Tab-separated table of C-alpha atoms in Angstrom:
chain	number	residue	atom	x	y	z
W	1	MET	CA	102.084	-10.159	-15.298
W	2	SER	CA	101.778	-13.471	-13.588
W	3	GLY	CA	99.962	-15.279	-16.480
W	4	ALA	CA	100.855	-13.765	-19.789
W	5	VAL	CA	104.043	-12.902	-21.859
W	6	SER	CA	103.799	-10.007	-24.313
W	7	THR	CA	105.797	-9.192	-27.444
W	8	ASP	CA	107.522	-6.398	-25.522
W	9	ASP	CA	108.583	-9.076	-22.893
W	10	LEU	CA	110.184	-11.097	-25.673
W	11	VAL	CA	111.975	-8.132	-27.148
W	12	THR	CA	113.273	-7.411	-23.563
W	13	TRP	CA	114.467	-11.188	-23.654
W	14	ILE	CA	116.463	-10.829	-26.872
W	15	ARG	CA	118.108	-7.597	-25.457
W	16	ALA	CA	118.998	-9.304	-22.297
W	17	PHE	CA	120.391	-12.155	-24.179
W	18	ARG	CA	122.521	-9.890	-26.164
W	19	ASP	CA	123.790	-8.163	-23.037
W	20	ALA	CA	124.439	-11.588	-21.325
W	21	VAL	CA	126.479	-12.788	-24.471
W	22	ALA	CA	128.484	-9.443	-24.591
W	23	ALA	CA	129.382	-9.799	-20.843
W	24	HIS	CA	130.488	-13.487	-21.138
W	25	LYS	CA	132.069	-13.095	-24.644
W	26	ASP	CA	135.584	-13.669	-23.558
W	27	GLU	CA	134.470	-16.746	-21.523
W	28	LEU	CA	132.565	-18.138	-24.332
W	29	THR	CA	135.634	-17.726	-26.657
W	30	ARG	CA	137.844	-19.291	-24.171
W	31	LEU	CA	135.679	-22.342	-23.820
W	32	ASP	CA	135.520	-22.566	-27.753
W	33	SER	CA	139.358	-22.218	-27.878
W	34	GLU	CA	139.817	-25.494	-26.052
W	35	ILE	CA	137.661	-27.571	-28.098
W	36	GLY	CA	136.586	-25.500	-31.241
W	37	ASP	CA	137.383	-22.548	-33.354
W	38	ALA	CA	137.882	-19.868	-30.675
W	39	ASP	CA	135.124	-17.703	-32.074
W	40	HIS	CA	131.903	-18.642	-30.425
W	41	GLY	CA	131.857	-15.627	-28.062
W	42	SER	CA	132.842	-13.092	-30.659
W	43	ASN	CA	130.471	-14.467	-33.436
W	44	MET	CA	127.432	-14.376	-31.105
W	45	ALA	CA	128.054	-11.182	-29.695
W	46	ARG	CA	128.334	-9.618	-33.363
W	47	GLY	CA	125.203	-11.313	-34.254
W	48	LEU	CA	123.293	-10.256	-31.414
W	49	ASP	CA	124.463	-6.676	-31.816
W	50	ALA	CA	123.068	-6.909	-35.403
W	51	VAL	CA	119.767	-8.247	-34.039
W	52	VAL	CA	119.359	-5.562	-31.465
W	53	ALA	CA	120.044	-2.914	-34.123
W	54	LYS	CA	116.944	-4.179	-35.910
W	55	LEU	CA	114.593	-3.971	-32.820
W	56	ASP	CA	114.055	-0.203	-32.944
W	57	PRO	CA	111.186	0.011	-33.738
W	58	ALA	CA	110.369	-3.301	-32.299
W	59	PRO	CA	108.506	-5.912	-34.139
W	60	ALA	CA	104.731	-5.874	-33.529
W	61	THR	CA	104.142	-9.456	-33.191
W	62	PRO	CA	106.128	-12.587	-31.780
W	63	ALA	CA	106.180	-14.133	-35.171
W	64	GLU	CA	107.665	-10.897	-36.682
W	65	LEU	CA	110.223	-10.519	-33.853
W	66	PHE	CA	111.524	-14.212	-34.173
W	67	LYS	CA	111.662	-13.995	-37.961
W	68	THR	CA	113.837	-10.801	-37.696
W	69	VAL	CA	115.984	-12.487	-34.972
W	70	GLY	CA	116.521	-15.709	-36.692
W	71	MET	CA	117.283	-14.368	-40.138
W	72	THR	CA	119.624	-11.797	-38.722
W	73	LEU	CA	121.576	-14.471	-36.887
W	74	VAL	CA	121.861	-16.743	-40.003
W	75	SER	CA	123.270	-13.995	-42.019
W	76	THR	CA	125.564	-12.506	-39.358
W	77	VAL	CA	126.913	-15.178	-37.144
W	78	GLY	CA	129.720	-17.418	-38.516
W	79	GLY	CA	130.266	-21.169	-37.926
W	80	ALA	CA	127.605	-23.591	-36.864
W	81	SER	CA	126.055	-21.074	-34.320
W	82	GLY	CA	124.251	-18.849	-36.764
W	83	PRO	CA	122.313	-21.536	-38.612
W	84	LEU	CA	121.499	-23.250	-35.351
W	85	TYR	CA	120.430	-20.198	-33.305
W	86	GLY	CA	118.746	-18.896	-36.376
W	87	THR	CA	116.732	-21.913	-36.841
W	88	LEU	CA	115.803	-21.899	-33.084
W	89	PHE	CA	114.149	-18.451	-33.510
W	90	LEU	CA	112.758	-18.816	-37.102
W	91	ARG	CA	110.899	-22.087	-35.807
W	92	MET	CA	109.657	-20.408	-32.755
W	93	GLY	CA	107.954	-17.759	-34.855
W	94	PRO	CA	105.416	-19.887	-36.532
W	95	ALA	CA	104.472	-21.508	-33.371
W	96	LEU	CA	103.333	-18.061	-31.973
W	97	ALA	CA	101.871	-16.742	-35.278
W	98	SER	CA	98.433	-16.249	-33.904
W	99	THR	CA	99.197	-15.288	-30.359
W	100	GLU	CA	99.820	-11.815	-28.906
W	101	GLN	CA	99.602	-12.774	-25.091
W	102	MET	CA	101.448	-16.035	-24.386
W	103	ASP	CA	100.940	-18.233	-21.236
W	104	ALA	CA	103.603	-20.693	-19.951
W	105	THR	CA	102.245	-23.525	-22.214
W	106	ALA	CA	102.141	-21.562	-25.485
W	107	LEU	CA	105.688	-20.173	-24.902
W	108	GLY	CA	106.984	-23.678	-23.857
W	109	ALA	CA	105.404	-25.092	-27.155
W	110	ALA	CA	107.272	-22.313	-29.069
W	111	LEU	CA	110.543	-23.092	-27.475
W	112	ARG	CA	110.041	-26.813	-28.118
W	113	ALA	CA	109.471	-26.179	-31.865
W	114	GLY	CA	112.668	-24.075	-31.973
W	115	VAL	CA	114.724	-26.718	-30.353
W	116	GLU	CA	113.182	-29.453	-32.559
W	117	GLY	CA	114.340	-27.392	-35.543
W	118	VAL	CA	117.842	-27.203	-34.014
W	119	VAL	CA	117.899	-30.986	-33.474
W	120	ALA	CA	116.803	-31.474	-37.073
W	121	ARG	CA	119.318	-29.174	-38.438
W	122	GLY	CA	122.422	-30.331	-36.249
W	123	LYS	CA	121.402	-34.030	-35.885
W	124	ALA	CA	122.551	-33.876	-32.220
W	125	GLU	CA	120.983	-35.436	-29.288
W	126	VAL	CA	121.469	-35.260	-25.534
W	127	GLY	CA	125.104	-36.753	-24.806
W	128	ASP	CA	126.675	-35.510	-27.909
W	129	LYS	CA	128.302	-32.421	-25.998
W	130	THR	CA	126.392	-29.596	-27.816
W	131	MET	CA	123.719	-26.976	-26.898
W	132	ILE	CA	121.236	-29.637	-26.969
W	133	ASP	CA	122.543	-30.956	-23.667
W	134	ALA	CA	121.384	-27.727	-22.070
W	135	LEU	CA	118.168	-27.076	-24.134
W	136	THR	CA	116.653	-30.423	-23.859
W	137	PRO	CA	116.488	-30.834	-20.207
W	138	ALA	CA	115.397	-26.967	-20.080
W	139	LEU	CA	112.452	-27.924	-22.137
W	140	ASP	CA	111.431	-30.848	-19.974
W	141	ALA	CA	111.603	-28.679	-16.855
W	142	TRP	CA	109.599	-25.908	-18.508
W	143	ASP	CA	106.900	-28.448	-19.342
W	144	ALA	CA	106.890	-29.827	-15.802
W	145	ALA	CA	106.292	-26.367	-14.427
W	146	ALA	CA	104.089	-24.938	-17.167
W	147	SER	CA	100.924	-25.106	-15.092
W	148	GLY	CA	102.397	-22.105	-13.062
W	149	SER	CA	103.432	-18.703	-14.292
W	150	PRO	CA	105.700	-18.355	-17.240
W	151	ALA	CA	108.339	-16.843	-14.808
W	152	ASP	CA	108.279	-20.064	-12.814
W	153	ALA	CA	108.567	-22.211	-15.862
W	154	ALA	CA	111.481	-20.054	-17.020
W	155	ARG	CA	113.260	-20.497	-13.514
W	156	ALA	CA	113.035	-24.240	-13.781
W	157	ALA	CA	114.301	-24.295	-17.374
W	158	ALA	CA	117.144	-21.933	-16.641
W	159	ASP	CA	118.243	-24.257	-13.626
W	160	ALA	CA	117.832	-27.503	-15.763
W	161	ALA	CA	119.888	-25.782	-18.503
W	162	ALA	CA	122.727	-24.928	-16.144
W	163	ARG	CA	122.764	-28.706	-15.027
W	164	GLY	CA	122.859	-29.793	-18.601
W	165	ARG	CA	125.682	-27.409	-19.330
W	166	ASP	CA	127.848	-28.562	-16.578
W	167	ALA	CA	127.072	-32.244	-17.421
W	168	THR	CA	128.877	-31.764	-20.761
W	169	ILE	CA	132.228	-31.428	-19.119
W	170	PRO	CA	133.073	-35.137	-18.994
W	171	LEU	CA	131.362	-35.883	-22.203
W	172	VAL	CA	133.280	-36.856	-25.449
W	173	ALA	CA	132.050	-34.705	-28.321
W	174	ARG	CA	130.217	-36.477	-31.027
W	175	LYS	CA	129.118	-33.498	-33.200
W	176	GLY	CA	130.743	-30.314	-34.551
W	177	ARG	CA	134.385	-29.191	-34.517
W	178	ALA	CA	134.988	-30.592	-30.930
W	179	SER	CA	134.275	-34.123	-32.222
W	180	TYR	CA	137.582	-34.026	-34.240
W	181	LEU	CA	139.453	-34.055	-30.787
W	182	GLY	CA	138.014	-37.412	-29.806
W	183	GLU	CA	138.747	-38.301	-26.268
W	184	ARG	CA	140.553	-35.072	-25.820
W	185	SER	CA	137.254	-33.257	-25.816
W	186	ALA	CA	136.365	-34.602	-22.434
W	187	GLY	CA	137.080	-32.391	-19.587
W	188	HIS	CA	136.010	-29.151	-21.185
W	189	LEU	CA	132.518	-27.444	-20.934
W	190	ASP	CA	130.722	-27.161	-24.278
W	191	PRO	CA	130.615	-23.464	-25.209
W	192	GLY	CA	127.264	-23.936	-27.207
W	193	ALA	CA	125.592	-25.257	-24.071
W	194	ALA	CA	127.018	-22.320	-22.229
W	195	SER	CA	125.403	-19.853	-24.448
W	196	ALA	CA	122.185	-21.743	-24.579
W	197	THR	CA	122.066	-21.566	-20.751
W	198	LEU	CA	122.546	-17.710	-20.993
W	199	LEU	CA	119.577	-17.764	-23.260
W	200	LEU	CA	117.425	-19.414	-20.885
W	201	GLU	CA	118.944	-17.392	-17.923
W	202	ALA	CA	118.021	-14.118	-19.824
W	203	LEU	CA	114.381	-15.398	-20.294
W	204	ARG	CA	114.283	-16.204	-16.556
W	205	ASP	CA	115.603	-12.728	-15.594
W	206	THR	CA	113.147	-10.953	-18.009
W	207	LEU	CA	110.023	-12.666	-16.821
W	208	ALA	CA	110.944	-12.340	-13.113
W	209	GLY	CA	111.358	-8.596	-13.667
W	210	ALA	CA	107.937	-8.527	-15.563
W	211	GLU	CA	105.963	-10.102	-12.654
């Protein structure tokens, strides 16, 4: 599968994201304890467990899958993460409504629609020390690599997300709970950028395994 992504691949991606968050739950919570509510890891793990519980039987189309994922996250994940991640997936669904097999360009467009939804909901931009610092460079890297295979684009996106995540460390938070700390938020990695990077890394690993 060098040129197309199936609904089954996307289901595998969501399961892989759940597994990655579960494996890094304590780390995400530790990061959030430094500048937030100390619940990002546990909240995301709980929500993604609820998501995976609804994937058997698996939804038949990408649009159905992402609607299920998004609505479940909104209803089960506390704090800001549920609405933001829920919006990401809810916006991805319509972008793939008429698609069964996705190439890199189609999947990249869906990811961009999702991230645009997150931006509209959270009013964050690059430099605010949020998940957008990982997601925006990931989208740009995806688009630059979209002439290749989806797996190639996902590798580029995951690498860019990790760089964006690490670049949040010196930033002063301008959005969310971390912004209450002002200058004291500098020197800490943003937990939302960390979980967003796990999302892209899970997609990279899924598509690499499907090649």
